[in-house]
Amino acid sequence: METYLKKQDINCLVEAIREAEHSTSGEIRIHIDTNKEGNPAERAWEVFQILEMHKTKERNAVLFHINFELKYLTIIGDEGIHHKVKQEFWDRLYDKTTALFAKGIYTKALENAVREAGIELKRHFPTYENKINELSDDVTFS
């Protein structure tokens, strides 16, 4: 994992998530997976469920699921945000992120992706008084 992201990179990603979520009720998670068995897309949906991202009040959670070893990125937007931004948004975000991944610019790629997701979440799901952070901002690993 150190090949792709170092400890300080993880800290930067957590801060990017916090900043992106500051103005929205939406939730963003990054999960780094090292599992080499099975279908990575199916694994991403499994992680989405394990992290209980489908249980947010407005169904507006976004998961960036990365398996660096398999060179695989899955971006999952729950039904609330997906309904608002449509598939084209996810496709563009995926293309931008993987283009930077191909150049070895992993941290910046993920920071940019988190910020873009945060902008869309803010546009469709602005923050409100007494907002509760429904999901941890920590980067998770398996």
PDB file of N, CA, C and O in Angstrom, residues 58-132:
ATOM      1  N   GLU A  58     -30.508  10.675   3.652  1.00  0.00           N
ATOM      2  CA  GLU A  58     -30.949  11.121   2.326  1.00  0.00           C
ATOM      3  C   GLU A  58     -30.420  10.246   1.192  1.00  0.00           C
ATOM      4  O   GLU A  58     -30.565  10.603   0.027  1.00  0.00           O
ATOM      5  N   ARG A  59     -29.830   9.100   1.550  1.00  0.00           N
ATOM      6  CA  ARG A  59     -29.272   8.171   0.559  1.00  0.00           C
ATOM      7  C   ARG A  59     -28.315   8.905  -0.389  1.00  0.00           C
ATOM      8  O   ARG A  59     -28.366   8.747  -1.599  1.00  0.00           O
ATOM      9  N   ASN A  60     -27.430   9.718   0.221  1.00  0.00           N
ATOM     10  CA  ASN A  60     -26.543  10.576  -0.559  1.00  0.00           C
ATOM     11  C   ASN A  60     -25.063  10.321  -0.244  1.00  0.00           C
ATOM     12  O   ASN A  60     -24.267  11.240  -0.180  1.00  0.00           O
ATOM     13  N   ALA A  61     -24.712   9.066  -0.079  1.00  0.00           N
ATOM     14  CA  ALA A  61     -23.327   8.698   0.201  1.00  0.00           C
ATOM     15  C   ALA A  61     -22.611   8.322  -1.096  1.00  0.00           C
ATOM     16  O   ALA A  61     -23.220   7.791  -2.021  1.00  0.00           O
ATOM     17  N   VAL A  62     -21.303   8.610  -1.119  1.00  0.00           N
ATOM     18  CA  VAL A  62     -20.462   8.297  -2.273  1.00  0.00           C
ATOM     19  C   VAL A  62     -19.263   7.497  -1.779  1.00  0.00           C
ATOM     20  O   VAL A  62     -18.581   7.905  -0.837  1.00  0.00           O
ATOM     21  N   LEU A  63     -19.007   6.371  -2.435  1.00  0.00           N
ATOM     22  CA  LEU A  63     -17.861   5.530  -2.105  1.00  0.00           C
ATOM     23  C   LEU A  63     -16.877   5.510  -3.261  1.00  0.00           C
ATOM     24  O   LEU A  63     -17.260   5.249  -4.402  1.00  0.00           O
ATOM     25  N   PHE A  64     -15.611   5.782  -2.933  1.00  0.00           N
ATOM     26  CA  PHE A  64     -14.512   5.564  -3.870  1.00  0.00           C
ATOM     27  C   PHE A  64     -13.828   4.281  -3.403  1.00  0.00           C
ATOM     28  O   PHE A  64     -13.204   4.266  -2.342  1.00  0.00           O
ATOM     29  N   HIS A  65     -13.992   3.241  -4.178  1.00  0.00           N
ATOM     30  CA  HIS A  65     -13.442   1.928  -3.832  1.00  0.00           C
ATOM     31  C   HIS A  65     -12.282   1.653  -4.791  1.00  0.00           C
ATOM     32  O   HIS A  65     -12.475   1.585  -6.002  1.00  0.00           O
ATOM     33  N   ILE A  66     -11.070   1.525  -4.223  1.00  0.00           N
ATOM     34  CA  ILE A  66      -9.881   1.380  -5.044  1.00  0.00           C
ATOM     35  C   ILE A  66      -9.167   0.092  -4.707  1.00  0.00           C
ATOM     36  O   ILE A  66      -8.969  -0.239  -3.538  1.00  0.00           O
ATOM     37  N   ASN A  67      -8.787  -0.630  -5.743  1.00  0.00           N
ATOM     38  CA  ASN A  67      -7.894  -1.764  -5.590  1.00  0.00           C
ATOM     39  C   ASN A  67      -6.698  -1.478  -6.499  1.00  0.00           C
ATOM     40  O   ASN A  67      -6.773  -1.665  -7.705  1.00  0.00           O
ATOM     41  N   PHE A  68      -5.637  -0.945  -5.910  1.00  0.00           N
ATOM     42  CA  PHE A  68      -4.471  -0.553  -6.694  1.00  0.00           C
ATOM     43  C   PHE A  68      -3.815  -1.733  -7.379  1.00  0.00           C
ATOM     44  O   PHE A  68      -3.382  -1.625  -8.521  1.00  0.00           O
ATOM     45  N   GLU A  69      -3.735  -2.845  -6.684  1.00  0.00           N
ATOM     46  CA  GLU A  69      -3.073  -4.021  -7.259  1.00  0.00           C
ATOM     47  C   GLU A  69      -3.792  -4.514  -8.518  1.00  0.00           C
ATOM     48  O   GLU A  69      -3.161  -4.952  -9.466  1.00  0.00           O
ATOM     49  N   LEU A  70      -5.112  -4.452  -8.510  1.00  0.00           N
ATOM     50  CA  LEU A  70      -5.887  -4.884  -9.674  1.00  0.00           C
ATOM     51  C   LEU A  70      -6.131  -3.742 -10.655  1.00  0.00           C
ATOM     52  O   LEU A  70      -6.767  -3.946 -11.684  1.00  0.00           O
ATOM     53  N   LYS A  71      -5.627  -2.547 -10.300  1.00  0.00           N
ATOM     54  CA  LYS A  71      -5.834  -1.349 -11.123  1.00  0.00           C
ATOM     55  C   LYS A  71      -7.325  -1.135 -11.388  1.00  0.00           C
ATOM     56  O   LYS A  71      -7.780  -1.015 -12.520  1.00  0.00           O
ATOM     57  N   TYR A  72      -8.074  -1.078 -10.281  1.00  0.00           N
ATOM     58  CA  TYR A  72      -9.525  -1.025 -10.377  1.00  0.00           C
ATOM     59  C   TYR A  72     -10.086   0.060  -9.464  1.00  0.00           C
ATOM     60  O   TYR A  72      -9.772   0.097  -8.276  1.00  0.00           O
ATOM     61  N   LEU A  73     -10.898   0.927 -10.030  1.00  0.00           N
ATOM     62  CA  LEU A  73     -11.610   1.962  -9.287  1.00  0.00           C
ATOM     63  C   LEU A  73     -13.095   1.797  -9.549  1.00  0.00           C
ATOM     64  O   LEU A  73     -13.519   1.650 -10.698  1.00  0.00           O
ATOM     65  N   THR A  74     -13.865   1.825  -8.482  1.00  0.00           N
ATOM     66  CA  THR A  74     -15.320   1.853  -8.584  1.00  0.00           C
ATOM     67  C   THR A  74     -15.803   3.052  -7.781  1.00  0.00           C
ATOM     68  O   THR A  74     -15.360   3.256  -6.657  1.00  0.00           O
ATOM     69  N   ILE A  75     -16.681   3.847  -8.379  1.00  0.00           N
ATOM     70  CA  ILE A  75     -17.302   4.966  -7.678  1.00  0.00           C
ATOM     71  C   ILE A  75     -18.787   4.645  -7.577  1.00  0.00           C
ATOM     72  O   ILE A  75     -19.449   4.443  -8.602  1.00  0.00           O
ATOM     73  N   ILE A  76     -19.274   4.580  -6.359  1.00  0.00           N
ATOM     74  CA  ILE A  76     -20.690   4.271  -6.139  1.00  0.00           C
ATOM     75  C   ILE A  76     -21.357   5.461  -5.474  1.00  0.00           C
ATOM     76  O   ILE A  76     -20.936   5.892  -4.397  1.00  0.00           O
ATOM     77  N   GLY A  77     -22.381   5.980  -6.118  1.00  0.00           N
ATOM     78  CA  GLY A  77     -23.214   7.010  -5.513  1.00  0.00           C
ATOM     79  C   GLY A  77     -24.553   6.386  -5.162  1.00  0.00           C
ATOM     80  O   GLY A  77     -25.183   5.746  -6.020  1.00  0.00           O
ATOM     81  N   ASP A  78     -24.965   6.522  -3.921  1.00  0.00           N
ATOM     82  CA  ASP A  78     -26.244   5.949  -3.506  1.00  0.00           C
ATOM     83  C   ASP A  78     -27.387   6.583  -4.300  1.00  0.00           C
ATOM     84  O   ASP A  78     -27.214   7.602  -4.975  1.00  0.00           O
ATOM     85  N   GLU A  79     -28.552   6.013  -4.194  1.00  0.00           N
ATOM     86  CA  GLU A  79     -29.665   6.390  -5.067  1.00  0.00           C
ATOM     87  C   GLU A  79     -30.061   7.861  -4.991  1.00  0.00           C
ATOM     88  O   GLU A  79     -30.457   8.446  -6.001  1.00  0.00           O
ATOM     89  N   GLY A  80     -29.923   8.498  -3.832  1.00  0.00           N
ATOM     90  CA  GLY A  80     -30.303   9.904  -3.705  1.00  0.00           C
ATOM     91  C   GLY A  80     -29.454  10.810  -4.581  1.00  0.00           C
ATOM     92  O   GLY A  80     -29.971  11.627  -5.337  1.00  0.00           O
ATOM     93  N   ILE A  81     -28.130  10.662  -4.512  1.00  0.00           N
ATOM     94  CA  ILE A  81     -27.239  11.496  -5.314  1.00  0.00           C
ATOM     95  C   ILE A  81     -27.209  11.015  -6.760  1.00  0.00           C
ATOM     96  O   ILE A  81     -27.166  11.827  -7.686  1.00  0.00           O
ATOM     97  N   HIS A  82     -27.256   9.726  -6.981  1.00  0.00           N
ATOM     98  CA  HIS A  82     -27.226   9.213  -8.358  1.00  0.00           C
ATOM     99  C   HIS A  82     -28.426   9.732  -9.153  1.00  0.00           C
ATOM    100  O   HIS A  82     -28.287  10.090 -10.319  1.00  0.00           O
ATOM    101  N   HIS A  83     -29.566   9.790  -8.526  1.00  0.00           N
ATOM    102  CA  HIS A  83     -30.770  10.289  -9.190  1.00  0.00           C
ATOM    103  C   HIS A  83     -30.579  11.740  -9.644  1.00  0.00           C
ATOM    104  O   HIS A  83     -31.100  12.142 -10.682  1.00  0.00           O
ATOM    105  N   LYS A  84     -29.823  12.517  -8.883  1.00  0.00           N
ATOM    106  CA  LYS A  84     -29.616  13.939  -9.189  1.00  0.00           C
ATOM    107  C   LYS A  84     -28.558  14.167 -10.265  1.00  0.00           C
ATOM    108  O   LYS A  84     -28.722  15.020 -11.120  1.00  0.00           O
ATOM    109  N   VAL A  85     -27.444  13.428 -10.199  1.00  0.00           N
ATOM    110  CA  VAL A  85     -26.318  13.727 -11.094  1.00  0.00           C
ATOM    111  C   VAL A  85     -26.258  12.833 -12.329  1.00  0.00           C
ATOM    112  O   VAL A  85     -25.556  13.152 -13.269  1.00  0.00           O
ATOM    113  N   LYS A  86     -26.914  11.709 -12.303  1.00  0.00           N
ATOM    114  CA  LYS A  86     -26.959  10.771 -13.426  1.00  0.00           C
ATOM    115  C   LYS A  86     -25.602  10.101 -13.673  1.00  0.00           C
ATOM    116  O   LYS A  86     -24.575  10.508 -13.160  1.00  0.00           O
ATOM    117  N   GLN A  87     -25.590   9.116 -14.522  1.00  0.00           N
ATOM    118  CA  GLN A  87     -24.394   8.311 -14.795  1.00  0.00           C
ATOM    119  C   GLN A  87     -23.273   9.118 -15.449  1.00  0.00           C
ATOM    120  O   GLN A  87     -22.093   8.849 -15.225  1.00  0.00           O
ATOM    121  N   GLU A  88     -23.619  10.122 -16.235  1.00  0.00           N
ATOM    122  CA  GLU A  88     -22.599  10.903 -16.929  1.00  0.00           C
ATOM    123  C   GLU A  88     -21.623  11.552 -15.949  1.00  0.00           C
ATOM    124  O   GLU A  88     -20.427  11.651 -16.230  1.00  0.00           O
ATOM    125  N   PHE A  89     -22.127  12.016 -14.815  1.00  0.00           N
ATOM    126  CA  PHE A  89     -21.245  12.621 -13.807  1.00  0.00           C
ATOM    127  C   PHE A  89     -20.238  11.608 -13.305  1.00  0.00           C
ATOM    128  O   PHE A  89     -19.039  11.892 -13.228  1.00  0.00           O
ATOM    129  N   TRP A  90     -20.696  10.411 -12.966  1.00  0.00           N
ATOM    130  CA  TRP A  90     -19.797   9.377 -12.446  1.00  0.00           C
ATOM    131  C   TRP A  90     -18.780   8.976 -13.510  1.00  0.00           C
ATOM    132  O   TRP A  90     -17.609   8.749 -13.189  1.00  0.00           O
ATOM    133  N   ASP A  91     -19.221   8.878 -14.751  1.00  0.00           N
ATOM    134  CA  ASP A  91     -18.305   8.507 -15.840  1.00  0.00           C
ATOM    135  C   ASP A  91     -17.191   9.541 -16.004  1.00  0.00           C
ATOM    136  O   ASP A  91     -16.017   9.185 -16.153  1.00  0.00           O
ATOM    137  N   ARG A  92     -17.539  10.824 -15.972  1.00  0.00           N
ATOM    138  CA  ARG A  92     -16.536  11.892 -16.098  1.00  0.00           C
ATOM    139  C   ARG A  92     -15.578  11.864 -14.913  1.00  0.00           C
ATOM    140  O   ARG A  92     -14.361  12.000 -15.082  1.00  0.00           O
ATOM    141  N   LEU A  93     -16.117  11.692 -13.717  1.00  0.00           N
ATOM    142  CA  LEU A  93     -15.290  11.647 -12.511  1.00  0.00           C
ATOM    143  C   LEU A  93     -14.338  10.451 -12.562  1.00  0.00           C
ATOM    144  O   LEU A  93     -13.154  10.572 -12.243  1.00  0.00           O
ATOM    145  N   TYR A  94     -14.830   9.328 -12.998  1.00  0.00           N
ATOM    146  CA  TYR A  94     -14.021   8.123 -13.147  1.00  0.00           C
ATOM    147  C   TYR A  94     -12.887   8.366 -14.146  1.00  0.00           C
ATOM    148  O   TYR A  94     -11.723   8.046 -13.884  1.00  0.00           O
ATOM    149  N   ASP A  95     -13.220   8.940 -15.300  1.00  0.00           N
ATOM    150  CA  ASP A  95     -12.217   9.181 -16.342  1.00  0.00           C
ATOM    151  C   ASP A  95     -11.115  10.122 -15.858  1.00  0.00           C
ATOM    152  O   ASP A  95      -9.928   9.878 -16.089  1.00  0.00           O
ATOM    153  N   LYS A  96     -11.489  11.198 -15.179  1.00  0.00           N
ATOM    154  CA  LYS A  96     -10.495  12.147 -14.658  1.00  0.00           C
ATOM    155  C   LYS A  96      -9.596  11.475 -13.621  1.00  0.00           C
ATOM    156  O   LYS A  96      -8.377  11.675 -13.616  1.00  0.00           O
ATOM    157  N   THR A  97     -10.202  10.700 -12.746  1.00  0.00           N
ATOM    158  CA  THR A  97      -9.451  10.062 -11.661  1.00  0.00           C
ATOM    159  C   THR A  97      -8.502   9.008 -12.205  1.00  0.00           C
ATOM    160  O   THR A  97      -7.314   8.973 -11.837  1.00  0.00           O
ATOM    161  N   THR A  98      -8.979   8.170 -13.090  1.00  0.00           N
ATOM    162  CA  THR A  98      -8.115   7.109 -13.614  1.00  0.00           C
ATOM    163  C   THR A  98      -7.021   7.666 -14.529  1.00  0.00           C
ATOM    164  O   THR A  98      -5.949   7.068 -14.636  1.00  0.00           O
ATOM    165  N   ALA A  99      -7.267   8.805 -15.172  1.00  0.00           N
ATOM    166  CA  ALA A  99      -6.217   9.427 -15.988  1.00  0.00           C
ATOM    167  C   ALA A  99      -5.041   9.842 -15.103  1.00  0.00           C
ATOM    168  O   ALA A  99      -3.880   9.649 -15.476  1.00  0.00           O
ATOM    169  N   LEU A 100      -5.336  10.386 -13.923  1.00  0.00           N
ATOM    170  CA  LEU A 100      -4.264  10.737 -12.989  1.00  0.00           C
ATOM    171  C   LEU A 100      -3.632   9.493 -12.367  1.00  0.00           C
ATOM    172  O   LEU A 100      -2.413   9.444 -12.156  1.00  0.00           O
ATOM    173  N   PHE A 101      -4.435   8.481 -12.081  1.00  0.00           N
ATOM    174  CA  PHE A 101      -3.893   7.216 -11.574  1.00  0.00           C
ATOM    175  C   PHE A 101      -2.862   6.668 -12.566  1.00  0.00           C
ATOM    176  O   PHE A 101      -1.810   6.178 -12.173  1.00  0.00           O
ATOM    177  N   ALA A 102      -3.173   6.728 -13.853  1.00  0.00           N
ATOM    178  CA  ALA A 102      -2.278   6.193 -14.886  1.00  0.00           C
ATOM    179  C   ALA A 102      -0.929   6.904 -14.878  1.00  0.00           C
ATOM    180  O   ALA A 102       0.085   6.328 -15.280  1.00  0.00           O
ATOM    181  N   LYS A 103      -0.898   8.141 -14.398  1.00  0.00           N
ATOM    182  CA  LYS A 103       0.343   8.914 -14.300  1.00  0.00           C
ATOM    183  C   LYS A 103       1.012   8.740 -12.939  1.00  0.00           C
ATOM    184  O   LYS A 103       2.030   9.369 -12.662  1.00  0.00           O
ATOM    185  N   GLY A 104       0.407   7.922 -12.062  1.00  0.00           N
ATOM    186  CA  GLY A 104       0.974   7.694 -10.733  1.00  0.00           C
ATOM    187  C   GLY A 104       0.660   8.791  -9.735  1.00  0.00           C
ATOM    188  O   GLY A 104       1.280   8.871  -8.687  1.00  0.00           O
ATOM    189  N   ILE A 105      -0.340   9.614 -10.041  1.00  0.00           N
ATOM    190  CA  ILE A 105      -0.712  10.745  -9.175  1.00  0.00           C
ATOM    191  C   ILE A 105      -1.945  10.342  -8.370  1.00  0.00           C
ATOM    192  O   ILE A 105      -3.055  10.791  -8.633  1.00  0.00           O
ATOM    193  N   TYR A 106      -1.755   9.474  -7.401  1.00  0.00           N
ATOM    194  CA  TYR A 106      -2.868   8.853  -6.701  1.00  0.00           C
ATOM    195  C   TYR A 106      -3.555   9.788  -5.701  1.00  0.00           C
ATOM    196  O   TYR A 106      -4.785   9.901  -5.697  1.00  0.00           O
ATOM    197  N   THR A 107      -2.781  10.431  -4.862  1.00  0.00           N
ATOM    198  CA  THR A 107      -3.373  11.283  -3.823  1.00  0.00           C
ATOM    199  C   THR A 107      -4.133  12.447  -4.444  1.00  0.00           C
ATOM    200  O   THR A 107      -5.276  12.713  -4.089  1.00  0.00           O
ATOM    201  N   LYS A 108      -3.506  13.151  -5.369  1.00  0.00           N
ATOM    202  CA  LYS A 108      -4.142  14.296  -6.020  1.00  0.00           C
ATOM    203  C   LYS A 108      -5.395  13.838  -6.772  1.00  0.00           C
ATOM    204  O   LYS A 108      -6.421  14.523  -6.750  1.00  0.00           O
ATOM    205  N   ALA A 109      -5.337  12.691  -7.401  1.00  0.00           N
ATOM    206  CA  ALA A 109      -6.505  12.163  -8.122  1.00  0.00           C
ATOM    207  C   ALA A 109      -7.678  11.975  -7.172  1.00  0.00           C
ATOM    208  O   ALA A 109      -8.807  12.384  -7.481  1.00  0.00           O
ATOM    209  N   LEU A 110      -7.417  11.381  -6.026  1.00  0.00           N
ATOM    210  CA  LEU A 110      -8.489  11.130  -5.067  1.00  0.00           C
ATOM    211  C   LEU A 110      -8.961  12.416  -4.399  1.00  0.00           C
ATOM    212  O   LEU A 110     -10.156  12.597  -4.177  1.00  0.00           O
ATOM    213  N   GLU A 111      -8.033  13.323  -4.090  1.00  0.00           N
ATOM    214  CA  GLU A 111      -8.442  14.614  -3.524  1.00  0.00           C
ATOM    215  C   GLU A 111      -9.359  15.351  -4.499  1.00  0.00           C
ATOM    216  O   GLU A 111     -10.400  15.874  -4.089  1.00  0.00           O
ATOM    217  N   ASN A 112      -8.974  15.396  -5.761  1.00  0.00           N
ATOM    218  CA  ASN A 112      -9.807  16.064  -6.773  1.00  0.00           C
ATOM    219  C   ASN A 112     -11.176  15.404  -6.880  1.00  0.00           C
ATOM    220  O   ASN A 112     -12.200  16.092  -6.974  1.00  0.00           O
ATOM    221  N   ALA A 113     -11.196  14.084  -6.879  1.00  0.00           N
ATOM    222  CA  ALA A 113     -12.457  13.350  -7.007  1.00  0.00           C
ATOM    223  C   ALA A 113     -13.374  13.619  -5.812  1.00  0.00           C
ATOM    224  O   ALA A 113     -14.577  13.838  -5.980  1.00  0.00           O
ATOM    225  N   VAL A 114     -12.796  13.617  -4.617  1.00  0.00           N
ATOM    226  CA  VAL A 114     -13.570  13.899  -3.405  1.00  0.00           C
ATOM    227  C   VAL A 114     -14.144  15.310  -3.474  1.00  0.00           C
ATOM    228  O   VAL A 114     -15.317  15.534  -3.159  1.00  0.00           O
ATOM    229  N   ARG A 115     -13.335  16.268  -3.886  1.00  0.00           N
ATOM    230  CA  ARG A 115     -13.814  17.651  -3.982  1.00  0.00           C
ATOM    231  C   ARG A 115     -14.938  17.792  -5.003  1.00  0.00           C
ATOM    232  O   ARG A 115     -15.929  18.479  -4.755  1.00  0.00           O
ATOM    233  N   GLU A 116     -14.779  17.150  -6.159  1.00  0.00           N
ATOM    234  CA  GLU A 116     -15.840  17.217  -7.180  1.00  0.00           C
ATOM    235  C   GLU A 116     -17.133  16.589  -6.675  1.00  0.00           C
ATOM    236  O   GLU A 116     -18.219  17.123  -6.905  1.00  0.00           O
ATOM    237  N   ALA A 117     -17.014  15.453  -6.010  1.00  0.00           N
ATOM    238  CA  ALA A 117     -18.204  14.815  -5.438  1.00  0.00           C
ATOM    239  C   ALA A 117     -18.825  15.735  -4.398  1.00  0.00           C
ATOM    240  O   ALA A 117     -20.055  15.881  -4.341  1.00  0.00           O
ATOM    241  N   GLY A 118     -17.992  16.381  -3.598  1.00  0.00           N
ATOM    242  CA  GLY A 118     -18.488  17.302  -2.582  1.00  0.00           C
ATOM    243  C   GLY A 118     -19.236  18.486  -3.175  1.00  0.00           C
ATOM    244  O   GLY A 118     -20.268  18.916  -2.647  1.00  0.00           O
ATOM    245  N   ILE A 119     -18.751  19.002  -4.289  1.00  0.00           N
ATOM    246  CA  ILE A 119     -19.427  20.120  -4.967  1.00  0.00           C
ATOM    247  C   ILE A 119     -20.823  19.701  -5.421  1.00  0.00           C
ATOM    248  O   ILE A 119     -21.805  20.423  -5.229  1.00  0.00           O
ATOM    249  N   GLU A 120     -20.915  18.532  -6.011  1.00  0.00           N
ATOM    250  CA  GLU A 120     -22.231  18.044  -6.469  1.00  0.00           C
ATOM    251  C   GLU A 120     -23.144  17.739  -5.290  1.00  0.00           C
ATOM    252  O   GLU A 120     -24.338  18.035  -5.340  1.00  0.00           O
ATOM    253  N   LEU A 121     -22.590  17.162  -4.248  1.00  0.00           N
ATOM    254  CA  LEU A 121     -23.405  16.901  -3.058  1.00  0.00           C
ATOM    255  C   LEU A 121     -23.926  18.205  -2.465  1.00  0.00           C
ATOM    256  O   LEU A 121     -25.097  18.305  -2.092  1.00  0.00           O
ATOM    257  N   LYS A 122     -23.067  19.211  -2.383  1.00  0.00           N
ATOM    258  CA  LYS A 122     -23.482  20.509  -1.846  1.00  0.00           C
ATOM    259  C   LYS A 122     -24.598  21.116  -2.689  1.00  0.00           C
ATOM    260  O   LYS A 122     -25.555  21.681  -2.156  1.00  0.00           O
ATOM    261  N   ARG A 123     -24.466  20.987  -4.010  1.00  0.00           N
ATOM    262  CA  ARG A 123     -25.474  21.565  -4.909  1.00  0.00           C
ATOM    263  C   ARG A 123     -26.843  20.924  -4.702  1.00  0.00           C
ATOM    264  O   ARG A 123     -27.871  21.594  -4.736  1.00  0.00           O
ATOM    265  N   HIS A 124     -26.876  19.638  -4.487  1.00  0.00           N
ATOM    266  CA  HIS A 124     -28.142  18.910  -4.390  1.00  0.00           C
ATOM    267  C   HIS A 124     -28.572  18.623  -2.952  1.00  0.00           C
ATOM    268  O   HIS A 124     -29.754  18.404  -2.691  1.00  0.00           O
ATOM    269  N   PHE A 125     -27.608  18.595  -2.040  1.00  0.00           N
ATOM    270  CA  PHE A 125     -27.886  18.267  -0.635  1.00  0.00           C
ATOM    271  C   PHE A 125     -27.113  19.224   0.269  1.00  0.00           C
ATOM    272  O   PHE A 125     -26.134  18.825   0.915  1.00  0.00           O
ATOM    273  N   PRO A 126     -27.519  20.494   0.320  1.00  0.00           N
ATOM    274  CA  PRO A 126     -26.789  21.448   1.169  1.00  0.00           C
ATOM    275  C   PRO A 126     -26.878  21.051   2.638  1.00  0.00           C
ATOM    276  O   PRO A 126     -27.773  20.308   3.045  1.00  0.00           O
ATOM    277  N   THR A 127     -25.954  21.582   3.391  1.00  0.00           N
ATOM    278  CA  THR A 127     -25.943  21.302   4.823  1.00  0.00           C
ATOM    279  C   THR A 127     -27.162  21.948   5.488  1.00  0.00           C
ATOM    280  O   THR A 127     -27.827  22.793   4.890  1.00  0.00           O
ATOM    281  N   TYR A 128     -27.433  21.557   6.674  1.00  0.00           N
ATOM    282  CA  TYR A 128     -28.541  22.123   7.437  1.00  0.00           C
ATOM    283  C   TYR A 128     -28.119  22.224   8.894  1.00  0.00           C
ATOM    284  O   TYR A 128     -27.121  21.632   9.307  1.00  0.00           O
ATOM    285  N   GLU A 129     -28.870  22.985   9.651  1.00  0.00           N
ATOM    286  CA  GLU A 129     -28.555  23.189  11.060  1.00  0.00           C
ATOM    287  C   GLU A 129     -28.562  21.855  11.811  1.00  0.00           C
ATOM    288  O   GLU A 129     -29.411  21.004  11.571  1.00  0.00           O
ATOM    289  N   ASN A 130     -27.609  21.686  12.678  1.00  0.00           N
ATOM    290  CA  ASN A 130     -27.479  20.479  13.510  1.00  0.00           C
ATOM    291  C   ASN A 130     -27.224  19.217  12.685  1.00  0.00           C
ATOM    292  O   ASN A 130     -27.632  18.123  13.082  1.00  0.00           O
ATOM    293  N   LYS A 131     -26.576  19.385  11.545  1.00  0.00           N
ATOM    294  CA  LYS A 131     -26.238  18.229  10.711  1.00  0.00           C
ATOM    295  C   LYS A 131     -25.338  17.272  11.489  1.00  0.00           C
ATOM    296  O   LYS A 131     -24.431  17.685  12.199  1.00  0.00           O
ATOM    297  N   ILE A 132     -25.599  16.006  11.351  1.00  0.00           N
ATOM    298  CA  ILE A 132     -24.806  14.967  11.997  1.00  0.00           C
ATOM    299  C   ILE A 132     -23.960  14.291  10.926  1.00  0.00           C
ATOM    300  O   ILE A 132     -24.447  13.982   9.834  1.00  0.00           O
TER     301      ILE A 132
END
